[in-house]
Coordinates of C-alpha atoms in Angstrom, one line a residue:
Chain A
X1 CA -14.7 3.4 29.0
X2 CA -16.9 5.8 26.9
X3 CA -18.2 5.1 23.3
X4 CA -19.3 7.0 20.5
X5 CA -21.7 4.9 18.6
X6 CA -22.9 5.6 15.2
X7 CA -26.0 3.6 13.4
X8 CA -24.5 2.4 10.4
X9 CA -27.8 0.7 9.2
X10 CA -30.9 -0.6 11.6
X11 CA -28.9 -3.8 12.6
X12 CA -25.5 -2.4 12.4
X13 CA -23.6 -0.2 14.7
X14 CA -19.7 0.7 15.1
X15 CA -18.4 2.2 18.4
X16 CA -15.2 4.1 19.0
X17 CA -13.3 4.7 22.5
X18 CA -12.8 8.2 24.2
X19 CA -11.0 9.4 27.4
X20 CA -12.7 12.7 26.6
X21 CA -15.5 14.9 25.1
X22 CA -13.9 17.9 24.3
X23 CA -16.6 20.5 22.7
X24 CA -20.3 19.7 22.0
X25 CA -22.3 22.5 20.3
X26 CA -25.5 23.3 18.6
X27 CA -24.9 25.7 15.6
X28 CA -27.8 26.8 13.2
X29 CA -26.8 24.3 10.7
X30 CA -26.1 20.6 13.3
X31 CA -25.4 19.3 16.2
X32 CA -20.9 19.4 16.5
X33 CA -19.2 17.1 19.0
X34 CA -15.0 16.4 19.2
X35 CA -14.0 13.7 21.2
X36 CA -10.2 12.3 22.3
X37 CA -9.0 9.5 22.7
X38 CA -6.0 6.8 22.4
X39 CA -6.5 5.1 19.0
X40 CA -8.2 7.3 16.7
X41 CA -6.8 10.3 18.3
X42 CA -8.9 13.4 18.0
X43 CA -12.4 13.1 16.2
X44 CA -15.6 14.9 15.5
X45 CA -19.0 13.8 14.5
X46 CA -21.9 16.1 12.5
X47 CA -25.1 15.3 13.8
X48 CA -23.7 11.8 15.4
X49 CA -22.0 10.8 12.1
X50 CA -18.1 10.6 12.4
X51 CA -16.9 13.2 9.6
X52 CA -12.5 13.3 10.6
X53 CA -10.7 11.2 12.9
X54 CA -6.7 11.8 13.1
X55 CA -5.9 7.6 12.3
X56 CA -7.5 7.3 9.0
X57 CA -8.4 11.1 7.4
X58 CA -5.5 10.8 5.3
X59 CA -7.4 8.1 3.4
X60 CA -10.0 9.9 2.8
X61 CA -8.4 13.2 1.6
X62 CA -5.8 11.9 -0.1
X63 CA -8.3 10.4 -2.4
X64 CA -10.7 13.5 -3.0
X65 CA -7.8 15.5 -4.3
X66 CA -4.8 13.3 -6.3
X67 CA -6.6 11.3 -8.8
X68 CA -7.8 14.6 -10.5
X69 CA -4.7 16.4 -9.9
X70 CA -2.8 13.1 -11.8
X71 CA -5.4 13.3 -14.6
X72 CA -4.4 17.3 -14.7
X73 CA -1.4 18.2 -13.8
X74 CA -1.8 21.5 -14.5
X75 CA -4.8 22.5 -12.1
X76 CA -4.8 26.4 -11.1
X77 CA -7.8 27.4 -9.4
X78 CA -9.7 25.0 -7.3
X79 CA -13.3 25.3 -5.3
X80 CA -14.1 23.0 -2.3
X81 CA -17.1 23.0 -1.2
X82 CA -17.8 22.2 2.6
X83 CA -14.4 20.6 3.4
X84 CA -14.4 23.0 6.7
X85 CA -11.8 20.7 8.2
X86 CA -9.3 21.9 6.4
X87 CA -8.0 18.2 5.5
X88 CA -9.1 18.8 1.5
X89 CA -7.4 22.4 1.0
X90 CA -3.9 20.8 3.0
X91 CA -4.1 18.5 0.3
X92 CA -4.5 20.6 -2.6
X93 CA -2.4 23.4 -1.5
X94 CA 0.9 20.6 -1.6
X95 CA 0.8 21.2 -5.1
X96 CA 2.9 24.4 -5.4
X97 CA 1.2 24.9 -9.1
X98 CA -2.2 26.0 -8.0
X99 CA -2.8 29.1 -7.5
X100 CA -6.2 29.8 -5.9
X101 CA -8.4 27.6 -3.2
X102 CA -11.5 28.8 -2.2
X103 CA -13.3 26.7 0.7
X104 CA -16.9 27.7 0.6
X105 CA -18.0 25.6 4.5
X106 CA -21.7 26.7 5.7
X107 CA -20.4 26.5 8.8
X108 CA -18.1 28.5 10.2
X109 CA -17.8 27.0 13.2
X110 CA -16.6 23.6 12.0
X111 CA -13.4 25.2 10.8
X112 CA -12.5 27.3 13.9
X113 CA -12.9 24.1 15.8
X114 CA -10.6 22.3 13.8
X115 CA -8.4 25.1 14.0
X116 CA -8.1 24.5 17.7
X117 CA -8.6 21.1 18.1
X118 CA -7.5 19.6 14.5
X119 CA -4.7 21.3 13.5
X120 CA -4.0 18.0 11.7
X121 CA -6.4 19.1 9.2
X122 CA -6.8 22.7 9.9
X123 CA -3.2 23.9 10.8
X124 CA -2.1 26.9 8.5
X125 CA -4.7 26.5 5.9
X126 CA -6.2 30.3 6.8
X127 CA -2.8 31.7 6.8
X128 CA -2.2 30.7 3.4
X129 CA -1.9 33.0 1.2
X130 CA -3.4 31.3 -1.8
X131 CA -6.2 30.6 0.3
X132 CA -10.0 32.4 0.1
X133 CA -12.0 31.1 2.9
X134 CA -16.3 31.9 2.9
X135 CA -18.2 30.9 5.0
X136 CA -21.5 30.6 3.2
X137 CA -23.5 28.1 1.5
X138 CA -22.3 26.4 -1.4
X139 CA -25.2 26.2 -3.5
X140 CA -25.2 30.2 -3.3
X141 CA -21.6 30.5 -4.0
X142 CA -22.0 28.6 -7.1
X143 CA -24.7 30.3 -8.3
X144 CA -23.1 33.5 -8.5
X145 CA -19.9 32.4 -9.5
X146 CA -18.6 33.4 -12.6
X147 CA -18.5 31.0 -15.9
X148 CA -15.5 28.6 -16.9
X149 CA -13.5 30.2 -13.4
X150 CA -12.3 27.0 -11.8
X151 CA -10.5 24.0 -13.1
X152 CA -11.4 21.7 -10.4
X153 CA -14.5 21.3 -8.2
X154 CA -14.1 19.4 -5.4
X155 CA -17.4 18.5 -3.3
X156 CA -16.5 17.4 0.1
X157 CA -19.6 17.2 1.5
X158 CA -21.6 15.3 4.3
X159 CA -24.5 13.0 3.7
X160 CA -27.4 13.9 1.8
X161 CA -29.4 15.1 4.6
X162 CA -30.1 18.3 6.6
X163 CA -27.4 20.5 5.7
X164 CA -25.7 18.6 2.7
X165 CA -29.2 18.2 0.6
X166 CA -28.5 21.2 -1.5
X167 CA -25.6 19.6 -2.4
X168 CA -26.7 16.7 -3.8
X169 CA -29.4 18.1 -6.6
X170 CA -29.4 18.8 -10.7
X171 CA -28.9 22.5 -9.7
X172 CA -26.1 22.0 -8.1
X173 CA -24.3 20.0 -10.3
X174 CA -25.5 22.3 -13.1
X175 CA -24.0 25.3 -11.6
X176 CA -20.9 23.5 -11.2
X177 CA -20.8 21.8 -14.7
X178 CA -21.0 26.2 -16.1
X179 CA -18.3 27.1 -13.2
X180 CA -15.9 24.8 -14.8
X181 CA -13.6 25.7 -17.2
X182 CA -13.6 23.8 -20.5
X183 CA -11.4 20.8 -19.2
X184 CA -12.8 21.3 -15.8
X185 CA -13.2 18.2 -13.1
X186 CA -15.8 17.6 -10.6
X187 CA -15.1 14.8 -7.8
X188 CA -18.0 14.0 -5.2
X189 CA -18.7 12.1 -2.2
X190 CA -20.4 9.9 -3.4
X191 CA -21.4 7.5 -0.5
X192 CA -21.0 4.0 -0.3
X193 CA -22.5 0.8 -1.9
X194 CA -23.5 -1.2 0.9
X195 CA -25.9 -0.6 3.0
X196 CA -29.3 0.4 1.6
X197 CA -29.5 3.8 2.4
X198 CA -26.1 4.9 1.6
X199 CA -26.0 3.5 -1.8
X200 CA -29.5 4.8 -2.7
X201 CA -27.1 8.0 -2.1
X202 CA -24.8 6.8 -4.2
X203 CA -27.2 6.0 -6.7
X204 CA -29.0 9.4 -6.8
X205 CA -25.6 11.2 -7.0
X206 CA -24.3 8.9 -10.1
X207 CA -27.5 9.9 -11.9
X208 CA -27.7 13.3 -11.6
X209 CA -23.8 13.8 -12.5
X210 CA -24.2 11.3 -15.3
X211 CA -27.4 14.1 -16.7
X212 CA -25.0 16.6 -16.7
X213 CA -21.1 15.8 -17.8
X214 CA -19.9 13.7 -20.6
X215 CA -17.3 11.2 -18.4
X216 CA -18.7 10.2 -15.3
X217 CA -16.3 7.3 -13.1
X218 CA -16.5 5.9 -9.8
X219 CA -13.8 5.4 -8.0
X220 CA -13.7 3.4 -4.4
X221 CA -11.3 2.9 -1.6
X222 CA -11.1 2.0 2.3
X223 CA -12.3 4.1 4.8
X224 CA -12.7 1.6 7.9
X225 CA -13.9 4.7 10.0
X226 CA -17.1 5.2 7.6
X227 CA -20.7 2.9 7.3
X228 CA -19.2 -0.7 5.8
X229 CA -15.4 1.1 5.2
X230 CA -16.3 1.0 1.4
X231 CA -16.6 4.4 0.1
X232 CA -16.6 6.1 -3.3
X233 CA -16.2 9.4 -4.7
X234 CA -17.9 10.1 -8.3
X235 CA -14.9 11.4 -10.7
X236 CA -17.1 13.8 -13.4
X237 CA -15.5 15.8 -16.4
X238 CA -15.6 17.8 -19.5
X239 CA -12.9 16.3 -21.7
X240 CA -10.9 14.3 -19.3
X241 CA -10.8 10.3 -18.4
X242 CA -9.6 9.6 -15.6
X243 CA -7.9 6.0 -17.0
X244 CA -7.0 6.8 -20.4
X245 CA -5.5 10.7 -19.4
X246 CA -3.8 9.6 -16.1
X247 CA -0.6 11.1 -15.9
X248 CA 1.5 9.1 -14.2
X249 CA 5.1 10.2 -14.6
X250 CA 3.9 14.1 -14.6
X251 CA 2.1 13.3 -11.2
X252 CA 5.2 11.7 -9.9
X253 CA 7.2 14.8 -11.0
X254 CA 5.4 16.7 -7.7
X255 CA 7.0 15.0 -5.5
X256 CA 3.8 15.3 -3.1
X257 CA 4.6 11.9 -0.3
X258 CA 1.1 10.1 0.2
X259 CA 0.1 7.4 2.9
X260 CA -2.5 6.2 0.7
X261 CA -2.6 7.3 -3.3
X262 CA 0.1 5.9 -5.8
X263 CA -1.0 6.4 -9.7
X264 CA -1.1 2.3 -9.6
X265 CA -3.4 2.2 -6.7
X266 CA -5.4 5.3 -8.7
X267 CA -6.0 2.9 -11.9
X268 CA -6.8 0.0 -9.5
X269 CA -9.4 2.4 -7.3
X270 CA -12.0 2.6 -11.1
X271 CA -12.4 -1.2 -11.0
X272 CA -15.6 -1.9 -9.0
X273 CA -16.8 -5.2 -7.9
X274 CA -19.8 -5.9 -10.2
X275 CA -22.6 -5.3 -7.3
X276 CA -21.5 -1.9 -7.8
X277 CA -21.5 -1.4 -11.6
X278 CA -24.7 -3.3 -11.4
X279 CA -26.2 -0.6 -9.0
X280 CA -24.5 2.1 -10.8
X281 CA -26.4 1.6 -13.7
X282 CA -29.5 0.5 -12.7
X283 CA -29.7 3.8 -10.9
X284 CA -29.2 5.5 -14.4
Chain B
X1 CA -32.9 -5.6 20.2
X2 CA -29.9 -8.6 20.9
X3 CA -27.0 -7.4 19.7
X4 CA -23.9 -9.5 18.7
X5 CA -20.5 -7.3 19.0
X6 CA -17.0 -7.9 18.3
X7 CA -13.8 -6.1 19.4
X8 CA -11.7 -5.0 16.1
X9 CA -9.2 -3.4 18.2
X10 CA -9.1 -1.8 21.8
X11 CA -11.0 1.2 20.9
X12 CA -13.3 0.1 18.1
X13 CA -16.1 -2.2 18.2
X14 CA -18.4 -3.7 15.7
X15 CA -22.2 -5.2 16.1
X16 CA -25.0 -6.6 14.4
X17 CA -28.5 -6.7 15.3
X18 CA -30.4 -10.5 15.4
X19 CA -33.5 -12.2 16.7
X20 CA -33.0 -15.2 17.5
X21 CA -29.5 -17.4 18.8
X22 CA -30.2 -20.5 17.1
X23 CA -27.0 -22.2 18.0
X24 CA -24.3 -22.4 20.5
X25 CA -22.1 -25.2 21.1
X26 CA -18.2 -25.4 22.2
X27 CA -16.3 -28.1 20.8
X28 CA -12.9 -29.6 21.2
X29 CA -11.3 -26.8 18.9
X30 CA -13.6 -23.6 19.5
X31 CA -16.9 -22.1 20.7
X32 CA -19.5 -22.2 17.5
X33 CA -21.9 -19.7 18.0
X34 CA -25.1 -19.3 15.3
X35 CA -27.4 -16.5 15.0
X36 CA -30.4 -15.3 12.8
X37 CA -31.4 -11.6 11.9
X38 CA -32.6 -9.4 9.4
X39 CA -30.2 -7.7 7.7
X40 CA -27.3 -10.2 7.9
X41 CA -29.1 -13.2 7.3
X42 CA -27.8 -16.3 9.5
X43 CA -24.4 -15.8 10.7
X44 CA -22.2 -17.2 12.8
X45 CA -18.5 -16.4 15.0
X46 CA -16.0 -18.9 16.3
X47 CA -14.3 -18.1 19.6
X48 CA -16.8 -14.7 19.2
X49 CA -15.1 -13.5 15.8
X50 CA -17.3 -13.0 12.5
X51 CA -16.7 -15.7 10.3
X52 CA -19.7 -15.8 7.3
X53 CA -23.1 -14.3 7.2
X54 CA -25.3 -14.4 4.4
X55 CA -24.7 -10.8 3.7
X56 CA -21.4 -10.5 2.2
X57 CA -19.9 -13.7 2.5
X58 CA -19.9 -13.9 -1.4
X59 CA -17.1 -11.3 -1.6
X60 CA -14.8 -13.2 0.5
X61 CA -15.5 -16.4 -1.3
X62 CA -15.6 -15.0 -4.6
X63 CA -12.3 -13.4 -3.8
X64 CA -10.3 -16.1 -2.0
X65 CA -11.1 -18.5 -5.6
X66 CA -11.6 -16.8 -9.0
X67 CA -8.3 -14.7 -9.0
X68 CA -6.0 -17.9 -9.0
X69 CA -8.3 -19.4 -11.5
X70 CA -8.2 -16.6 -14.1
X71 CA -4.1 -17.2 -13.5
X72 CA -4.6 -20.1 -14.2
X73 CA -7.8 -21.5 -16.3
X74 CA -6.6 -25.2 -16.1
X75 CA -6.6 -25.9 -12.6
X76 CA -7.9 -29.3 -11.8
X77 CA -6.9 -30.7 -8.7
X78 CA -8.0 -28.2 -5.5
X79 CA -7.0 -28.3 -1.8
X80 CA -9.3 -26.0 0.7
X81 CA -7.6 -26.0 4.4
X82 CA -10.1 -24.7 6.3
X83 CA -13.3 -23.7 4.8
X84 CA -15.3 -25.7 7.1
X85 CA -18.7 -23.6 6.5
X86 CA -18.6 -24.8 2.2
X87 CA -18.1 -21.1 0.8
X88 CA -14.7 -21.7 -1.0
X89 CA -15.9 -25.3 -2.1
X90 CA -18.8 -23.6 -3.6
X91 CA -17.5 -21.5 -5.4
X92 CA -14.4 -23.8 -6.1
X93 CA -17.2 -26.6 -7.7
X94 CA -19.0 -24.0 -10.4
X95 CA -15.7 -25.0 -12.6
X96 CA -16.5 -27.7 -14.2
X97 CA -13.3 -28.4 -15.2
X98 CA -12.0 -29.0 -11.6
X99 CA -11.9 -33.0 -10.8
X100 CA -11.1 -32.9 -7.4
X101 CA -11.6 -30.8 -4.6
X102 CA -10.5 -31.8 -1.0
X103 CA -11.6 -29.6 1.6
X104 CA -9.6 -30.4 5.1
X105 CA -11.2 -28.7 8.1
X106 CA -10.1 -29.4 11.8
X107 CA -13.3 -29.4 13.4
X108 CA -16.1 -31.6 11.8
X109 CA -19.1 -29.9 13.4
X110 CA -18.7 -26.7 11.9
X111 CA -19.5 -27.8 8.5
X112 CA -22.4 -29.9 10.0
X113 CA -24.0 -27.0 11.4
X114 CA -23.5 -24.8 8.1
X115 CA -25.3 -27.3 6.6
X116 CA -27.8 -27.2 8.6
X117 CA -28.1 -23.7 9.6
X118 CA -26.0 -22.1 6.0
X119 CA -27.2 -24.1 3.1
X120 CA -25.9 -21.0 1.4
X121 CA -22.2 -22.0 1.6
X122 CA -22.4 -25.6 2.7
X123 CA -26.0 -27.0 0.9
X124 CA -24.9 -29.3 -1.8
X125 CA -21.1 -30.1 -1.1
X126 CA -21.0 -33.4 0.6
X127 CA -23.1 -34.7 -2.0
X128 CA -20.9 -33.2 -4.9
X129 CA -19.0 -36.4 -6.9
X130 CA -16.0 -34.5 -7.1
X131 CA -15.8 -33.7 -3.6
X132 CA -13.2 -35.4 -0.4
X133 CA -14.0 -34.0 2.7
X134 CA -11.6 -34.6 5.9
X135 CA -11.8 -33.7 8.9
X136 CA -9.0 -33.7 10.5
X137 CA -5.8 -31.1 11.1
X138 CA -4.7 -29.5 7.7
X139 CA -1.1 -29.3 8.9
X140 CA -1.4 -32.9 9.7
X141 CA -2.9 -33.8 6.1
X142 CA 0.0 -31.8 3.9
X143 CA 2.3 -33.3 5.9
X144 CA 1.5 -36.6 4.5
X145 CA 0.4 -35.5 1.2
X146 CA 2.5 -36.5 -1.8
X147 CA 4.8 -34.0 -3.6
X148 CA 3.1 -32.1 -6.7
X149 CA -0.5 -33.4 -5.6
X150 CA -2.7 -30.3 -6.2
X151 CA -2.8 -27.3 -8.6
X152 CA -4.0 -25.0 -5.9
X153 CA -4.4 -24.6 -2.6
X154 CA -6.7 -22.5 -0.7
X155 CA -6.1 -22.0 3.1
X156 CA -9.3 -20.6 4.2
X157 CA -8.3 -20.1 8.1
X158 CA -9.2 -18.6 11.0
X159 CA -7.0 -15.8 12.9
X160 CA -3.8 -17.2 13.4
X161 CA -4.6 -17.9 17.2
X162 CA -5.6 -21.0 19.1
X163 CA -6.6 -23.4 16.2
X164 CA -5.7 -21.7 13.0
X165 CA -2.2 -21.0 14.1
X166 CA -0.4 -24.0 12.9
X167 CA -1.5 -22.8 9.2
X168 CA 0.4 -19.9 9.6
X169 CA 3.7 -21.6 10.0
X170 CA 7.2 -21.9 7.7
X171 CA 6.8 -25.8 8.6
X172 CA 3.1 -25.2 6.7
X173 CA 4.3 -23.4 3.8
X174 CA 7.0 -25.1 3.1
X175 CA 4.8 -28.2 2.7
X176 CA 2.2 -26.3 0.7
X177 CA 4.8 -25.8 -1.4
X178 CA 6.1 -29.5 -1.8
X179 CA 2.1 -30.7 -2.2
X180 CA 2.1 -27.7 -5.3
X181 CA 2.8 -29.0 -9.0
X182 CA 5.3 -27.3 -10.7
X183 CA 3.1 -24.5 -11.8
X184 CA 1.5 -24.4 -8.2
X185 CA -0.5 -21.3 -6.4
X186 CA -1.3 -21.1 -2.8
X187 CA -3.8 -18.5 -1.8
X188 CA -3.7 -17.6 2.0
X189 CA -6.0 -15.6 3.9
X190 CA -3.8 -12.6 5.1
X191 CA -5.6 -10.6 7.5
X192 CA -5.6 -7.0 7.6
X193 CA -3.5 -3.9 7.4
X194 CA -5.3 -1.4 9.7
X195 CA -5.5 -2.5 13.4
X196 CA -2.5 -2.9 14.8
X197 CA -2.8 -6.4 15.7
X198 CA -4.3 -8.1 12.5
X199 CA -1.6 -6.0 10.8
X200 CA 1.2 -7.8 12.2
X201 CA -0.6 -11.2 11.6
X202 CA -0.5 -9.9 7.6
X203 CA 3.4 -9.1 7.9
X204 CA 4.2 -12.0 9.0
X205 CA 2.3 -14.3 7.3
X206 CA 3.8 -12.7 4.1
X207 CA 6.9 -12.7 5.6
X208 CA 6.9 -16.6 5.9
X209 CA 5.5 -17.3 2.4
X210 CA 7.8 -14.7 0.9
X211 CA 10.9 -16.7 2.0
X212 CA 9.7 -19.8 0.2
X213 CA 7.5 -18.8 -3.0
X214 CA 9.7 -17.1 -5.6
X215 CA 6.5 -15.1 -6.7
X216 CA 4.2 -13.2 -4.4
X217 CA 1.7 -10.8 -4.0
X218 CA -1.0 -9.2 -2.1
X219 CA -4.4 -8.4 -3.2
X220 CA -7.6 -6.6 -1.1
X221 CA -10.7 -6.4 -1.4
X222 CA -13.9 -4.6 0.6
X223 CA -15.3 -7.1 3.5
X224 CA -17.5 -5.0 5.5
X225 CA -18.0 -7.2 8.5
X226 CA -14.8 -8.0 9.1
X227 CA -12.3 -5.6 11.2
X228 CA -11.9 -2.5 9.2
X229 CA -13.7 -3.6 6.2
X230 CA -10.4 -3.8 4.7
X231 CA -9.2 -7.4 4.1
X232 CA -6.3 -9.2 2.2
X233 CA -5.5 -12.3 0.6
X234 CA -1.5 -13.3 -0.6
X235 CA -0.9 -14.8 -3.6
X236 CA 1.7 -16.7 -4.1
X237 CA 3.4 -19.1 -6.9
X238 CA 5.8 -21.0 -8.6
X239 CA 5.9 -20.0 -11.9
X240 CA 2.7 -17.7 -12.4
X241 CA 2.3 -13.7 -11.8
X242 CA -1.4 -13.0 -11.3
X243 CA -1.2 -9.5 -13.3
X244 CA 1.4 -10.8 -16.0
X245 CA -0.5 -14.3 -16.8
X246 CA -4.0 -13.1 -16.0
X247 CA -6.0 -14.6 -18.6
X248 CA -9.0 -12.5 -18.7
X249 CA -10.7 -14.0 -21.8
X250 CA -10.0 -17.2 -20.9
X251 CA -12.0 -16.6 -17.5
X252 CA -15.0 -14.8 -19.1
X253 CA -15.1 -18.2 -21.2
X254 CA -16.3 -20.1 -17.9
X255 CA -19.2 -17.6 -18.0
X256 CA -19.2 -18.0 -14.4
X257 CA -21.4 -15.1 -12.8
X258 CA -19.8 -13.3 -9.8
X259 CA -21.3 -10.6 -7.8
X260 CA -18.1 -9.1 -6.9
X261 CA -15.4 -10.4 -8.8
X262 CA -14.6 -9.3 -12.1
X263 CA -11.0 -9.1 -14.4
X264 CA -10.7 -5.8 -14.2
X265 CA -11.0 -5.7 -10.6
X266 CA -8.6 -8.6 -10.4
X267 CA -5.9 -5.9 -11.8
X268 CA -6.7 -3.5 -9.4
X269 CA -7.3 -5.9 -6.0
X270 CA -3.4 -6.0 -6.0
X271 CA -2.8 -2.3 -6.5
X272 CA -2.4 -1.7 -2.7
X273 CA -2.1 2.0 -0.8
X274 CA 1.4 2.8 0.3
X275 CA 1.0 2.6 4.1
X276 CA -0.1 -1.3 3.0
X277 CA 3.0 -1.7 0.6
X278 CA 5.6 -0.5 3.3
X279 CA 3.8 -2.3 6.0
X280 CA 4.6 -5.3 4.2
X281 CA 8.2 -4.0 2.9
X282 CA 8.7 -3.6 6.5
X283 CA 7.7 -7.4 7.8
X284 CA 10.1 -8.9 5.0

């Protein structure tokens, strides 16, 4: 039998089965490996860190994308940043009411290997015709991006390392706190709260986005496949709260079937155990 | 490095680093296995499964008590089945308003070695006044129990193979439910509702207690060391609803300090993802 392994601290490592490597490339920007096998069906790792796997990835992108569309219903124009597995835009492009996605991905090459071997994820999303796809780096993008021109930011990034560090800094958020429109919403990976390097992550994240917009949340959910299966994304906005505006009955009204998100599991997802809140703020 | 793994399903694995094996020992019931690291503390498996470490066993122990007791603040007489390593007692004991706590685990050497090796969870119980330890089988001891004897009950089990498998029988819910006062609540450990196998241990476990409880529930909460990091406990009652009699103010008035659980997380514990709800649907 072969096994991926990933570190998920110094003393802790998780393994996953394979029948098969099926790519393994160097780009400029990491090191990209696919695997197959029985349980998890096809995955890929980023530099050695699992990124989509086909048993759990609806978790994860069901997650970045309802909550904000169930505080706004009436989302048009959305930006994802990295996301090049396509999972993020399949998600948002359910709702028949937006009207623009653009992906910005560094890396090209992410996304035409999930076209081929995660169609799961990546199936149809180019042929879309609300789609814009670029291939460049998000930082970049941002910067020249025009004022108040998306409604919804969503940052689907990797760890805070090598190629996702720009993505983690006061810059960035800045840019995307003036790309927003007035009622815009930010959502960002925002790492997990258990192991000591992940949730100094988190930690840095929360306090840079808490500099910068007026409602800041954290919201958590299971992600077995990822360092301790506890993961959060930060929930950021101009005028919006995710609790007090959630539209419930409006979100229902889409129709949009979920594995994962309901609007009772979306007020449930804010309520973190106190080692979190207490390591939320004393990261402020 | 020694490694300790354990197989969460067929194609996923899980280990921790440690130093040192300071215990192993197989008794009548199960092999006992001890060991001491770094990161995790001292921690120890039965038949090779994670059980407690010092790491996060607060957020299973937090979790299995304080939600039944913010249901209900005047619970006073407790039974634990299980609990052998002194976790649930613990946490059980910081009410002062509890006046008897009975704690029935199968196999007696488990709780000598946590106090030995896990003063953590164990230090302190045998000593406390309010305390009756057995050691004997906890099917066995509700059996003979007499009707409307305890407020709550607690079964704090293994897997339901080799020795915990008795406590997930009708025959042993059924007599929970005799031993339960009028205004009873059982709280059972319910397994998982990602791999496959500790899935169908969680539907029908709440299968069983659904047939004989006219109120029940499930509620989750993040357990990183155990498979999936995504664990479950069901609630279940005579005459309480742990979201519709949740007495938040009530608990806050105990002052107890709690590292994971809090009231507003006790809401949103039993807001569960779909693919969890119809699981369950499903097993019914």
């Amino acid at each position: 039998m072969n096994w991926y392994t990933e570190s998920w601290s110094d003393e802790c490592k998780f393994s996953i089965a394979y029948d098969e490597k099926i790519n393994s490339e160097k780009t400029p920007f990491q090191q990209i490996d696919f695997y197959k096998g029985k349980e998890f069906g096809t995955f890929f790792t980023l530099d050695g860190l699992m990124m989509v796997n086909e048993k759990d990835e609806f978790i994860y992108h069901e997650m970045i994308v309802h909550p904000a569309f169930a505080t706004n219903p009436n989302i048009k124009r959305v930006l994802i940043i990295g996301g090049g597995d396509g999972g993020t835009a399949r998600e948002v492009l359910r709702y028949k009411s937006v009207e623009e996605v653009v992906m910005v991905e560094i890396d090209e090459r992410i996304f035409r290997l999930c076209q081929k071997y995660l169609p799961v994820t990546a199936g149809g999303i180019e042929e879309e015709p609300r789609m814009t796809l670029k291939f460049e780096d998000g930082l970049a993008y941002v910067k020249k991006a025009p004022d108040a021109s998306f409604d919804l930011i969503l940052v689907d990034s990797t760890d805070p390392i090598s190629v996702g560090e720009g993505l983690f800094t006061i810059e960035f958020y800045q840019e995307c706190y003036r790309v927003l429109r007035n009622d815009g919403i930010l959502i960002n990976q925002h790492e997990s709260p258990y192991f000591t390097e992940y949730a100094e992550n988190m930690k840095r994240a929360h306090k840079k986005i808490k500099h910068i917009f007026p409602i800041t949340h954290v919201y958590q959910y299971h992600m077995p496949t990822y360092p301790s299966g506890h993961w959060l994304f930060g929930f950021a906005s101009k005028v919006y709260d995710p609790l007090l505006d959630l539209h419930a009955e409006d979100w229902k009204k889409f129709k949009i079937q979920t594995k994962y998100y309901n609007t009772e599991l979306h007020r449930g997802a804010f309520c973190l155990p106190n080692y979190v809140r207490e390591a939320l703020v004393d990261g402020e």
